[in-house]
Amino acid sequence: MRRRECEAWQLLQELLRAHRTFLPMLVAEYELSPAQWHVLQLIAPDEPLPMGELARDLACDASNVTGLVDRLEARRLVERRAAPHDRRVKVIALTRQGGALRARIAARLAEPPGPIARLSAFERRQLSAILRKALGS
Amino acid sequence: MRRRECEAWQLLQELLRAHRTFLPMLVAEYELSPAQWHVLQLIAPDEPLPMGELARDLACDASNVTGLVDRLEARRLVERRAAPHDRRVKVIALTRQGGALRARIAARLAEPPGPIARLSAFERRQLSAILRKALGS
DNA sequence: TATTGTTATACTCTATAACTATA
DNA sequence: TATAGTTATAGAGTATAACAATA
């Protein structure tokens, strides 16, 4: 097995570990599980998504999506709608409440956490440039 | 609400999302859940850890640790040992098998993934320097 | 009395398989 | 026949509360 130690990757993993509980704790304040938040996040306002696409994007079985959407719908955060062209399909849309909650949580997630806030503007620009290349965008 | 967009943080979150399923899928190859892997990772070879400390490090309730250790012990990856000084305490130790599996998985995790491998040596050094500062080390 | 670990219970997430209603 | 979503079932992770053994 080749030795391919990479300090940058080690540190990145360390950062991930440090932030392991960050998202779960944040969304728990709104009584959402990480999976439920993921659903909310995937549905853009005014762009309902078929359940099958949700399952694909969540990388989970379709049967899970039924339960996730059940619980979100019970809280009136999303709603199932009939698709016009194919009556087997149900598209999931954000309700007004759902959209508002999604926006509120997204705003909080956009706040850079301690370790990032600690960087200078110059370092952040460097970091951005490197990450853009890493992500190939 | 203040506008505090931070591109570096946005990109970092994008990287996290892209890697969301990476660890779960990797450890699933060894029939471990992420939580079980976390336990294995926390126990250094020859440094058994009390269950209470595991619960603290995992940031979960002590009652969970019972089940996690039950399943790992059933596979002979860890074992419960009596603590000499306090008979209430049980310390969890890696077995030889457990240590070997832990090392194998750790080696695979140390391999930098695609996005990092795509960077030049210079960019990785820059990234390391920035992350070291972010992590305060 | 306080603490460590366990048990009992309940809920969510996850997968597989069988089912329904459409196509 | 094939596909979209559901239901039934089972296992794992999580929390809370009650409990036993020990301190």
PDB file of C-alpha atoms (C1' of nucleotides) in Angstrom:
ATOM      1  CA  MET A   1       0.000   0.000   0.000  1.00  0.00           C
ATOM      2  CA  ARG A   2       1.437   3.387  -1.092  1.00  0.00           C
ATOM      3  CA  ARG A   3       2.194   6.067   1.487  1.00  0.00           C
ATOM      4  CA  ARG A   4       0.185   9.080   0.432  1.00  0.00           C
ATOM      5  CA  GLU A   5      -0.014  11.205   3.501  1.00  0.00           C
ATOM      6  CA  CYS A   6      -1.538  14.531   2.672  1.00  0.00           C
ATOM      7  CA  GLU A   7      -1.589  17.083   5.422  1.00  0.00           C
ATOM      8  CA  ALA A   8      -4.227  19.216   3.734  1.00  0.00           C
ATOM      9  CA  TRP A   9      -6.597  16.265   3.606  1.00  0.00           C
ATOM     10  CA  GLN A  10      -5.840  15.292   7.216  1.00  0.00           C
ATOM     11  CA  LEU A  11      -6.654  18.833   8.338  1.00  0.00           C
ATOM     12  CA  LEU A  12      -9.783  18.943   6.247  1.00  0.00           C
ATOM     13  CA  GLN A  13     -10.946  15.723   7.898  1.00  0.00           C
ATOM     14  CA  GLU A  14     -10.150  17.236  11.266  1.00  0.00           C
ATOM     15  CA  LEU A  15     -12.350  20.193  10.368  1.00  0.00           C
ATOM     16  CA  LEU A  16     -15.120  17.811   9.339  1.00  0.00           C
ATOM     17  CA  ARG A  17     -14.862  15.924  12.635  1.00  0.00           C
ATOM     18  CA  ALA A  18     -15.010  19.173  14.560  1.00  0.00           C
ATOM     19  CA  HIS A  19     -18.192  20.087  12.694  1.00  0.00           C
ATOM     20  CA  ARG A  20     -19.769  16.641  12.832  1.00  0.00           C
ATOM     21  CA  THR A  21     -22.515  17.689  15.217  1.00  0.00           C
ATOM     22  CA  PHE A  22     -22.947  21.220  13.908  1.00  0.00           C
ATOM     23  CA  LEU A  23     -25.665  20.678  11.319  1.00  0.00           C
ATOM     24  CA  PRO A  24     -27.636  18.106  13.362  1.00  0.00           C
ATOM     25  CA  MET A  25     -27.681  20.415  16.369  1.00  0.00           C
ATOM     26  CA  LEU A  26     -28.627  23.456  14.346  1.00  0.00           C
ATOM     27  CA  VAL A  27     -31.559  21.822  12.579  1.00  0.00           C
ATOM     28  CA  ALA A  28     -32.652  20.119  15.804  1.00  0.00           C
ATOM     29  CA  GLU A  29     -33.440  23.612  17.104  1.00  0.00           C
ATOM     30  CA  TYR A  30     -36.242  23.571  14.530  1.00  0.00           C
ATOM     31  CA  GLU A  31     -37.158  19.975  15.363  1.00  0.00           C
ATOM     32  CA  LEU A  32     -35.857  18.687  12.072  1.00  0.00           C
ATOM     33  CA  SER A  33     -33.672  15.653  11.545  1.00  0.00           C
ATOM     34  CA  PRO A  34     -30.711  16.052   9.180  1.00  0.00           C
ATOM     35  CA  ALA A  35     -32.570  13.955   6.598  1.00  0.00           C
ATOM     36  CA  GLN A  36     -35.664  16.138   6.852  1.00  0.00           C
ATOM     37  CA  TRP A  37     -33.524  19.241   6.431  1.00  0.00           C
ATOM     38  CA  HIS A  38     -31.940  17.683   3.392  1.00  0.00           C
ATOM     39  CA  VAL A  39     -35.366  17.278   1.810  1.00  0.00           C
ATOM     40  CA  LEU A  40     -36.264  20.886   2.539  1.00  0.00           C
ATOM     41  CA  GLN A  41     -32.962  22.030   1.123  1.00  0.00           C
ATOM     42  CA  LEU A  42     -33.438  20.095  -2.114  1.00  0.00           C
ATOM     43  CA  ILE A  43     -36.816  21.620  -2.894  1.00  0.00           C
ATOM     44  CA  ALA A  44     -36.312  25.091  -4.336  1.00  0.00           C
ATOM     45  CA  PRO A  45     -39.225  27.461  -3.706  1.00  0.00           C
ATOM     46  CA  ASP A  46     -41.693  27.248  -6.588  1.00  0.00           C
ATOM     47  CA  GLU A  47     -39.881  24.248  -8.038  1.00  0.00           C
ATOM     48  CA  PRO A  48     -41.690  21.156  -6.792  1.00  0.00           C
ATOM     49  CA  LEU A  49     -39.722  17.930  -7.106  1.00  0.00           C
ATOM     50  CA  PRO A  50     -41.037  14.420  -7.833  1.00  0.00           C
ATOM     51  CA  MET A  51     -40.462  11.974  -4.995  1.00  0.00           C
ATOM     52  CA  GLY A  52     -38.328   9.799  -7.205  1.00  0.00           C
ATOM     53  CA  GLU A  53     -35.903  12.646  -7.809  1.00  0.00           C
ATOM     54  CA  LEU A  54     -35.770  13.305  -4.088  1.00  0.00           C
ATOM     55  CA  ALA A  55     -34.828   9.666  -3.522  1.00  0.00           C
ATOM     56  CA  ARG A  56     -32.102   9.946  -6.142  1.00  0.00           C
ATOM     57  CA  ASP A  57     -30.710  13.193  -4.714  1.00  0.00           C
ATOM     58  CA  LEU A  58     -30.811  11.841  -1.171  1.00  0.00           C
ATOM     59  CA  ALA A  59     -29.114   8.644  -2.345  1.00  0.00           C
ATOM     60  CA  CYS A  60     -31.643   6.573  -0.452  1.00  0.00           C
ATOM     61  CA  ASP A  61     -34.427   4.137  -1.214  1.00  0.00           C
ATOM     62  CA  ALA A  62     -37.766   5.511  -2.430  1.00  0.00           C
ATOM     63  CA  SER A  63     -39.568   3.939   0.522  1.00  0.00           C
ATOM     64  CA  ASN A  64     -37.746   6.280   2.901  1.00  0.00           C
ATOM     65  CA  VAL A  65     -38.932   9.328   1.083  1.00  0.00           C
ATOM     66  CA  THR A  66     -42.521   8.346   1.800  1.00  0.00           C
ATOM     67  CA  GLY A  67     -41.862   8.550   5.540  1.00  0.00           C
ATOM     68  CA  LEU A  68     -39.766  11.698   5.360  1.00  0.00           C
ATOM     69  CA  VAL A  69     -42.415  13.493   3.333  1.00  0.00           C
ATOM     70  CA  ASP A  70     -45.167  12.117   5.611  1.00  0.00           C
ATOM     71  CA  ARG A  71     -43.572  13.792   8.619  1.00  0.00           C
ATOM     72  CA  LEU A  72     -42.827  17.057   6.838  1.00  0.00           C
ATOM     73  CA  GLU A  73     -46.347  17.145   5.426  1.00  0.00           C
ATOM     74  CA  ALA A  74     -47.850  16.519   8.866  1.00  0.00           C
ATOM     75  CA  ARG A  75     -46.107  19.724   9.937  1.00  0.00           C
ATOM     76  CA  ARG A  76     -47.368  21.560   6.856  1.00  0.00           C
ATOM     77  CA  LEU A  77     -43.834  22.264   5.658  1.00  0.00           C
ATOM     78  CA  VAL A  78     -44.336  20.526   2.307  1.00  0.00           C
ATOM     79  CA  GLU A  79     -47.284  19.163   0.377  1.00  0.00           C
ATOM     80  CA  ARG A  80     -47.824  16.410  -2.150  1.00  0.00           C
ATOM     81  CA  ARG A  81     -49.296  17.505  -5.464  1.00  0.00           C
ATOM     82  CA  ALA A  82     -50.482  15.499  -8.438  1.00  0.00           C
ATOM     83  CA  ALA A  83     -48.310  15.722 -11.529  1.00  0.00           C
ATOM     84  CA  PRO A  84     -50.368  16.669 -14.579  1.00  0.00           C
ATOM     85  CA  HIS A  85     -48.680  14.466 -17.165  1.00  0.00           C
ATOM     86  CA  ASP A  86     -48.302  11.216 -15.194  1.00  0.00           C
ATOM     87  CA  ARG A  87     -50.784  10.306 -12.520  1.00  0.00           C
ATOM     88  CA  ARG A  88     -48.355   7.933 -10.817  1.00  0.00           C
ATOM     89  CA  VAL A  89     -46.017  10.797  -9.961  1.00  0.00           C
ATOM     90  CA  LYS A  90     -46.377  13.027  -6.918  1.00  0.00           C
ATOM     91  CA  VAL A  91     -44.414  16.232  -6.789  1.00  0.00           C
ATOM     92  CA  ILE A  92     -43.400  17.723  -3.460  1.00  0.00           C
ATOM     93  CA  ALA A  93     -43.733  21.453  -2.995  1.00  0.00           C
ATOM     94  CA  LEU A  94     -42.719  23.751  -0.139  1.00  0.00           C
ATOM     95  CA  THR A  95     -45.595  25.430   1.661  1.00  0.00           C
ATOM     96  CA  ARG A  96     -45.212  29.057   2.637  1.00  0.00           C
ATOM     97  CA  GLN A  97     -44.209  27.949   6.132  1.00  0.00           C
ATOM     98  CA  GLY A  98     -41.779  25.436   4.655  1.00  0.00           C
ATOM     99  CA  GLY A  99     -40.186  28.074   2.469  1.00  0.00           C
ATOM    100  CA  ALA A 100     -39.828  30.454   5.381  1.00  0.00           C
ATOM    101  CA  LEU A 101     -38.221  27.818   7.600  1.00  0.00           C
ATOM    102  CA  ARG A 102     -35.897  26.772   4.787  1.00  0.00           C
ATOM    103  CA  ALA A 103     -34.767  30.367   4.310  1.00  0.00           C
ATOM    104  CA  ARG A 104     -34.220  30.904   8.020  1.00  0.00           C
ATOM    105  CA  ILE A 105     -32.075  27.807   8.389  1.00  0.00           C
ATOM    106  CA  ALA A 106     -30.168  28.530   5.168  1.00  0.00           C
ATOM    107  CA  ALA A 107     -29.317  31.980   6.507  1.00  0.00           C
ATOM    108  CA  ARG A 108     -27.900  30.501   9.678  1.00  0.00           C
ATOM    109  CA  LEU A 109     -25.887  27.921   7.768  1.00  0.00           C
ATOM    110  CA  ALA A 110     -24.411  30.673   5.620  1.00  0.00           C
ATOM    111  CA  GLU A 111     -22.791  32.244   8.688  1.00  0.00           C
ATOM    112  CA  PRO A 112     -19.146  31.173   8.658  1.00  0.00           C
ATOM    113  CA  PRO A 113     -18.324  29.194  11.808  1.00  0.00           C
ATOM    114  CA  GLY A 114     -15.513  29.998  14.221  1.00  0.00           C
ATOM    115  CA  PRO A 115     -12.612  28.405  12.360  1.00  0.00           C
ATOM    116  CA  ILE A 116     -13.473  30.228   9.127  1.00  0.00           C
ATOM    117  CA  ALA A 117     -14.271  33.503  10.834  1.00  0.00           C
ATOM    118  CA  ARG A 118     -10.779  33.344  12.284  1.00  0.00           C
ATOM    119  CA  LEU A 119      -9.219  33.760   8.828  1.00  0.00           C
ATOM    120  CA  SER A 120      -8.249  37.076   7.272  1.00  0.00           C
ATOM    121  CA  ALA A 121      -9.978  38.329   4.138  1.00  0.00           C
ATOM    122  CA  PHE A 122      -6.853  37.481   2.172  1.00  0.00           C
ATOM    123  CA  GLU A 123      -6.722  33.935   3.496  1.00  0.00           C
ATOM    124  CA  ARG A 124     -10.373  33.443   2.693  1.00  0.00           C
ATOM    125  CA  ARG A 125      -9.794  34.539  -0.876  1.00  0.00           C
ATOM    126  CA  GLN A 126      -6.897  32.094  -1.137  1.00  0.00           C
ATOM    127  CA  LEU A 127      -9.065  29.369   0.355  1.00  0.00           C
ATOM    128  CA  SER A 128     -11.879  30.126  -2.084  1.00  0.00           C
ATOM    129  CA  ALA A 129      -9.538  29.958  -5.035  1.00  0.00           C
ATOM    130  CA  ILE A 130      -8.138  26.619  -3.934  1.00  0.00           C
ATOM    131  CA  LEU A 131     -11.553  25.117  -3.211  1.00  0.00           C
ATOM    132  CA  ARG A 132     -12.919  26.319  -6.543  1.00  0.00           C
ATOM    133  CA  LYS A 133     -10.148  24.443  -8.276  1.00  0.00           C
ATOM    134  CA  ALA A 134     -10.628  21.368  -6.106  1.00  0.00           C
ATOM    135  CA  LEU A 135     -14.317  21.305  -6.913  1.00  0.00           C
ATOM    136  CA  GLY A 136     -13.572  21.828 -10.595  1.00  0.00           C
ATOM    137  CA  SER A 137     -15.819  24.854 -10.922  1.00  0.00           C
TER     138      SER A 137
ATOM    139  CA  MET B   1     -30.092  39.920   9.853  1.00  0.00           C
ATOM    140  CA  ARG B   2     -26.559  40.802   8.689  1.00  0.00           C
ATOM    141  CA  ARG B   3     -25.347  39.744   5.286  1.00  0.00           C
ATOM    142  CA  ARG B   4     -22.248  37.695   5.867  1.00  0.00           C
ATOM    143  CA  GLU B   5     -21.809  35.738   2.728  1.00  0.00           C
ATOM    144  CA  CYS B   6     -18.486  33.993   2.726  1.00  0.00           C
ATOM    145  CA  GLU B   7     -17.552  32.228  -0.449  1.00  0.00           C
ATOM    146  CA  ALA B   8     -14.900  30.104   1.238  1.00  0.00           C
ATOM    147  CA  TRP B   9     -17.469  28.737   3.666  1.00  0.00           C
ATOM    148  CA  GLN B  10     -20.005  28.148   0.888  1.00  0.00           C
ATOM    149  CA  LEU B  11     -17.429  26.155  -1.062  1.00  0.00           C
ATOM    150  CA  LEU B  12     -16.400  24.213   2.006  1.00  0.00           C
ATOM    151  CA  GLN B  13     -20.019  23.256   2.584  1.00  0.00           C
ATOM    152  CA  GLU B  14     -20.273  22.229  -1.036  1.00  0.00           C
ATOM    153  CA  LEU B  15     -17.258  19.985  -0.516  1.00  0.00           C
ATOM    154  CA  LEU B  16     -18.918  18.494   2.561  1.00  0.00           C
ATOM    155  CA  ARG B  17     -22.119  17.814   0.654  1.00  0.00           C
ATOM    156  CA  ALA B  18     -20.158  16.138  -2.131  1.00  0.00           C
ATOM    157  CA  HIS B  19     -18.538  13.889   0.468  1.00  0.00           C
ATOM    158  CA  ARG B  20     -21.653  13.236   2.499  1.00  0.00           C
ATOM    159  CA  THR B  21     -21.899   9.593   1.497  1.00  0.00           C
ATOM    160  CA  PHE B  22     -18.165   8.924   1.274  1.00  0.00           C
ATOM    161  CA  LEU B  23     -17.443   7.740   4.808  1.00  0.00           C
ATOM    162  CA  PRO B  24     -20.710   5.769   5.221  1.00  0.00           C
ATOM    163  CA  MET B  25     -20.093   3.928   1.953  1.00  0.00           C
ATOM    164  CA  LEU B  26     -16.464   3.228   2.748  1.00  0.00           C
ATOM    165  CA  VAL B  27     -17.112   1.773   6.198  1.00  0.00           C
ATOM    166  CA  ALA B  28     -20.155  -0.125   4.899  1.00  0.00           C
ATOM    167  CA  GLU B  29     -17.701  -2.195   2.860  1.00  0.00           C
ATOM    168  CA  TYR B  30     -16.563  -3.566   6.224  1.00  0.00           C
ATOM    169  CA  GLU B  31     -20.138  -3.862   7.482  1.00  0.00           C
ATOM    170  CA  LEU B  32     -19.702  -1.031   9.937  1.00  0.00           C
ATOM    171  CA  SER B  33     -22.089   1.848  10.521  1.00  0.00           C
ATOM    172  CA  PRO B  34     -20.582   5.330  10.773  1.00  0.00           C
ATOM    173  CA  ALA B  35     -21.247   5.281  14.525  1.00  0.00           C
ATOM    174  CA  GLN B  36     -19.499   1.924  14.940  1.00  0.00           C
ATOM    175  CA  TRP B  37     -16.532   3.224  12.963  1.00  0.00           C
ATOM    176  CA  HIS B  38     -16.448   6.258  15.203  1.00  0.00           C
ATOM    177  CA  VAL B  39     -16.118   4.025  18.236  1.00  0.00           C
ATOM    178  CA  LEU B  40     -13.299   2.054  16.640  1.00  0.00           C
ATOM    179  CA  GLN B  41     -11.561   5.274  15.685  1.00  0.00           C
ATOM    180  CA  LEU B  42     -11.745   6.678  19.208  1.00  0.00           C
ATOM    181  CA  ILE B  43     -10.075   3.677  20.819  1.00  0.00           C
ATOM    182  CA  ALA B  44      -6.343   3.865  20.279  1.00  0.00           C
ATOM    183  CA  PRO B  45      -4.596   0.475  20.246  1.00  0.00           C
ATOM    184  CA  ASP B  46      -3.477  -0.436  23.765  1.00  0.00           C
ATOM    185  CA  GLU B  47      -5.383   2.492  25.224  1.00  0.00           C
ATOM    186  CA  PRO B  48      -8.741   1.147  26.372  1.00  0.00           C
ATOM    187  CA  LEU B  49     -11.394   3.779  26.983  1.00  0.00           C
ATOM    188  CA  PRO B  50     -14.163   3.803  29.611  1.00  0.00           C
ATOM    189  CA  MET B  51     -17.657   3.698  28.137  1.00  0.00           C
ATOM    190  CA  GLY B  52     -18.484   7.037  29.697  1.00  0.00           C
ATOM    191  CA  GLU B  53     -15.658   8.713  27.828  1.00  0.00           C
ATOM    192  CA  LEU B  54     -16.825   7.111  24.620  1.00  0.00           C
ATOM    193  CA  ALA B  55     -20.275   8.590  25.198  1.00  0.00           C
ATOM    194  CA  ARG B  56     -18.740  12.000  25.798  1.00  0.00           C
ATOM    195  CA  ASP B  57     -16.528  11.836  22.698  1.00  0.00           C
ATOM    196  CA  LEU B  58     -19.404  10.577  20.555  1.00  0.00           C
ATOM    197  CA  ALA B  59     -21.621  13.332  21.934  1.00  0.00           C
ATOM    198  CA  CYS B  60     -24.399  10.850  22.545  1.00  0.00           C
ATOM    199  CA  ASP B  61     -26.217   9.337  25.490  1.00  0.00           C
ATOM    200  CA  ALA B  62     -24.498   6.594  27.473  1.00  0.00           C
ATOM    201  CA  SER B  63     -27.318   4.180  26.727  1.00  0.00           C
ATOM    202  CA  ASN B  64     -26.373   4.184  23.044  1.00  0.00           C
ATOM    203  CA  VAL B  65     -22.849   3.153  23.783  1.00  0.00           C
ATOM    204  CA  THR B  66     -24.127  -0.039  25.355  1.00  0.00           C
ATOM    205  CA  GLY B  67     -25.695  -1.075  22.050  1.00  0.00           C
ATOM    206  CA  LEU B  68     -22.798   0.056  19.885  1.00  0.00           C
ATOM    207  CA  VAL B  69     -20.307  -1.851  22.014  1.00  0.00           C
ATOM    208  CA  ASP B  70     -22.639  -4.876  22.131  1.00  0.00           C
ATOM    209  CA  ARG B  71     -22.564  -5.135  18.351  1.00  0.00           C
ATOM    210  CA  LEU B  72     -18.821  -4.549  18.042  1.00  0.00           C
ATOM    211  CA  GLU B  73     -18.141  -7.047  20.796  1.00  0.00           C
ATOM    212  CA  ALA B  74     -20.368  -9.645  19.095  1.00  0.00           C
ATOM    213  CA  ARG B  75     -18.000  -9.360  16.118  1.00  0.00           C
ATOM    214  CA  ARG B  76     -14.944  -9.612  18.382  1.00  0.00           C
ATOM    215  CA  LEU B  77     -13.684  -6.180  17.309  1.00  0.00           C
ATOM    216  CA  VAL B  78     -13.648  -4.813  20.864  1.00  0.00           C
ATOM    217  CA  GLU B  79     -13.987  -6.256  24.337  1.00  0.00           C
ATOM    218  CA  ARG B  80     -15.251  -5.012  27.674  1.00  0.00           C
ATOM    219  CA  ARG B  81     -12.737  -5.172  30.503  1.00  0.00           C
ATOM    220  CA  ALA B  82     -13.107  -4.478  34.192  1.00  0.00           C
ATOM    221  CA  ALA B  83     -11.406  -1.321  35.449  1.00  0.00           C
ATOM    222  CA  PRO B  84      -9.144  -2.054  38.411  1.00  0.00           C
ATOM    223  CA  HIS B  85      -9.818   1.071  40.480  1.00  0.00           C
ATOM    224  CA  ASP B  86     -13.598   1.372  40.081  1.00  0.00           C
ATOM    225  CA  ARG B  87     -15.741  -1.679  39.627  1.00  0.00           C
ATOM    226  CA  ARG B  88     -18.591   0.297  38.097  1.00  0.00           C
ATOM    227  CA  VAL B  89     -16.454   1.248  35.129  1.00  0.00           C
ATOM    228  CA  LYS B  90     -15.939  -0.914  32.047  1.00  0.00           C
ATOM    229  CA  VAL B  91     -13.144  -0.027  29.689  1.00  0.00           C
ATOM    230  CA  ILE B  92     -13.384  -0.899  26.019  1.00  0.00           C
ATOM    231  CA  ALA B  93     -10.311  -2.303  24.308  1.00  0.00           C
ATOM    232  CA  LEU B  94      -9.629  -3.152  20.681  1.00  0.00           C
ATOM    233  CA  THR B  95      -9.044  -6.828  19.983  1.00  0.00           C
ATOM    234  CA  ARG B  96      -6.302  -7.773  17.558  1.00  0.00           C
ATOM    235  CA  GLN B  97      -8.908  -8.091  14.816  1.00  0.00           C
ATOM    236  CA  GLY B  98     -10.377  -4.739  15.808  1.00  0.00           C
ATOM    237  CA  GLY B  99      -6.986  -3.050  15.669  1.00  0.00           C
ATOM    238  CA  ALA B 100      -6.261  -4.545  12.259  1.00  0.00           C
ATOM    239  CA  LEU B 101      -9.597  -3.432  10.835  1.00  0.00           C
ATOM    240  CA  ARG B 102      -9.162   0.024  12.324  1.00  0.00           C
ATOM    241  CA  ALA B 103      -5.739   0.372  10.693  1.00  0.00           C
ATOM    242  CA  ARG B 104      -7.008  -0.825   7.328  1.00  0.00           C
ATOM    243  CA  ILE B 105      -9.865   1.644   7.274  1.00  0.00           C
ATOM    244  CA  ALA B 106      -7.696   4.487   8.557  1.00  0.00           C
ATOM    245  CA  ALA B 107      -5.261   3.850   5.702  1.00  0.00           C
ATOM    246  CA  ARG B 108      -8.041   4.128   3.150  1.00  0.00           C
ATOM    247  CA  LEU B 109      -9.369   7.306   4.723  1.00  0.00           C
ATOM    248  CA  ALA B 110      -5.916   8.853   4.573  1.00  0.00           C
ATOM    249  CA  GLU B 111      -5.950   8.668   0.767  1.00  0.00           C
ATOM    250  CA  PRO B 112      -6.825  12.130  -0.502  1.00  0.00           C
ATOM    251  CA  PRO B 113     -10.029  12.015  -2.555  1.00  0.00           C
ATOM    252  CA  GLY B 114     -10.423  13.339  -6.085  1.00  0.00           C
ATOM    253  CA  PRO B 115     -10.926  17.021  -5.336  1.00  0.00           C
ATOM    254  CA  ILE B 116      -7.812  17.178  -3.162  1.00  0.00           C
ATOM    255  CA  ALA B 117      -5.721  15.027  -5.449  1.00  0.00           C
ATOM    256  CA  ARG B 118      -6.509  17.535  -8.179  1.00  0.00           C
ATOM    257  CA  LEU B 119      -4.502  20.257  -6.399  1.00  0.00           C
ATOM    258  CA  SER B 120      -0.853  20.989  -7.001  1.00  0.00           C
ATOM    259  CA  ALA B 121       1.728  20.467  -4.252  1.00  0.00           C
ATOM    260  CA  PHE B 122       1.935  24.221  -3.840  1.00  0.00           C
ATOM    261  CA  GLU B 123      -1.816  24.619  -3.472  1.00  0.00           C
ATOM    262  CA  ARG B 124      -1.907  21.832  -0.920  1.00  0.00           C
ATOM    263  CA  ARG B 125       0.741  23.550   1.140  1.00  0.00           C
ATOM    264  CA  GLN B 126      -1.264  26.779   0.973  1.00  0.00           C
ATOM    265  CA  LEU B 127      -4.390  24.886   1.957  1.00  0.00           C
ATOM    266  CA  SER B 128      -2.606  23.230   4.871  1.00  0.00           C
ATOM    267  CA  ALA B 129      -1.334  26.550   6.153  1.00  0.00           C
ATOM    268  CA  ILE B 130      -4.801  28.095   6.010  1.00  0.00           C
ATOM    269  CA  LEU B 131      -6.487  25.143   7.665  1.00  0.00           C
ATOM    270  CA  ARG B 132      -3.865  25.030  10.405  1.00  0.00           C
ATOM    271  CA  LYS B 133      -4.667  28.610  11.211  1.00  0.00           C
ATOM    272  CA  ALA B 134      -8.426  27.996  11.026  1.00  0.00           C
ATOM    273  CA  LEU B 135      -8.116  25.078  13.418  1.00  0.00           C
ATOM    274  CA  GLY B 136      -5.926  27.140  15.707  1.00  0.00           C
ATOM    275  CA  SER B 137      -3.105  24.582  15.793  1.00  0.00           C
TER     276      SER B 137
ATOM    277  C1'  DT C   1     -26.436  10.230  47.686  1.00  0.00           C
ATOM    278  C1'  DA C   2     -24.094  10.297  43.316  1.00  0.00           C
ATOM    279  C1'  DT C   3     -22.205   7.780  39.417  1.00  0.00           C
ATOM    280  C1'  DT C   4     -21.500   3.904  35.779  1.00  0.00           C
ATOM    281  C1'  DG C   5     -23.490   1.164  32.886  1.00  0.00           C
ATOM    282  C1'  DT C   6     -27.781  -1.416  31.624  1.00  0.00           C
ATOM    283  C1'  DT C   7     -32.618  -2.124  30.372  1.00  0.00           C
ATOM    284  C1'  DA C   8     -37.191  -0.686  28.662  1.00  0.00           C
ATOM    285  C1'  DT C   9     -39.450   2.152  25.567  1.00  0.00           C
ATOM    286  C1'  DA C  10     -40.260   5.071  21.722  1.00  0.00           C
ATOM    287  C1'  DC C  11     -39.116   7.509  17.479  1.00  0.00           C
ATOM    288  C1'  DT C  12     -36.464   8.236  13.223  1.00  0.00           C
ATOM    289  C1'  DC C  13     -33.679   6.601   9.380  1.00  0.00           C
ATOM    290  C1'  DT C  14     -32.472   3.005   6.527  1.00  0.00           C
ATOM    291  C1'  DA C  15     -33.101  -1.165   3.353  1.00  0.00           C
ATOM    292  C1'  DT C  16     -35.705  -5.089   1.125  1.00  0.00           C
ATOM    293  C1'  DA C  17     -39.737  -7.109  -0.554  1.00  0.00           C
ATOM    294  C1'  DA C  18     -44.490  -7.174  -1.725  1.00  0.00           C
ATOM    295  C1'  DC C  19     -48.234  -4.402  -3.221  1.00  0.00           C
ATOM    296  C1'  DT C  20     -51.270  -0.529  -5.882  1.00  0.00           C
ATOM    297  C1'  DA C  21     -52.233   2.330  -9.470  1.00  0.00           C
ATOM    298  C1'  DT C  22     -50.947   3.850 -13.232  1.00  0.00           C
ATOM    299  C1'  DA C  23     -48.269   3.769 -17.849  1.00  0.00           C
TER     300       DA C  23
ATOM    301  C1'  DT D   1     -44.482  -5.488 -18.514  1.00  0.00           C
ATOM    302  C1'  DA D   2     -42.400  -1.625 -16.349  1.00  0.00           C
ATOM    303  C1'  DT D   3     -42.521   2.399 -13.252  1.00  0.00           C
ATOM    304  C1'  DA D   4     -43.933   5.681  -9.105  1.00  0.00           C
ATOM    305  C1'  DG D   5     -45.126   5.571  -4.823  1.00  0.00           C
ATOM    306  C1'  DT D   6     -46.841   2.964  -0.699  1.00  0.00           C
ATOM    307  C1'  DT D   7     -46.945  -0.486   2.935  1.00  0.00           C
ATOM    308  C1'  DA D   8     -44.971  -4.144   5.881  1.00  0.00           C
ATOM    309  C1'  DT D   9     -41.153  -5.529   8.168  1.00  0.00           C
ATOM    310  C1'  DA D  10     -36.672  -5.502  10.253  1.00  0.00           C
ATOM    311  C1'  DG D  11     -32.311  -3.530  12.073  1.00  0.00           C
ATOM    312  C1'  DA D  12     -29.594   0.355  13.658  1.00  0.00           C
ATOM    313  C1'  DG D  13     -29.016   4.994  15.890  1.00  0.00           C
ATOM    314  C1'  DT D  14     -30.827   8.164  18.993  1.00  0.00           C
ATOM    315  C1'  DA D  15     -33.065   9.974  23.504  1.00  0.00           C
ATOM    316  C1'  DT D  16     -35.469   9.628  28.095  1.00  0.00           C
ATOM    317  C1'  DA D  17     -36.548   7.332  32.229  1.00  0.00           C
ATOM    318  C1'  DA D  18     -36.057   3.724  35.546  1.00  0.00           C
ATOM    319  C1'  DC D  19     -32.892   0.491  37.468  1.00  0.00           C
ATOM    320  C1'  DA D  20     -28.683  -2.301  39.613  1.00  0.00           C
ATOM    321  C1'  DA D  21     -24.219  -2.256  41.304  1.00  0.00           C
ATOM    322  C1'  DT D  22     -20.789   0.373  43.181  1.00  0.00           C
ATOM    323  C1'  DA D  23     -18.664   4.504  45.086  1.00  0.00           C
TER     324       DA D  23
END
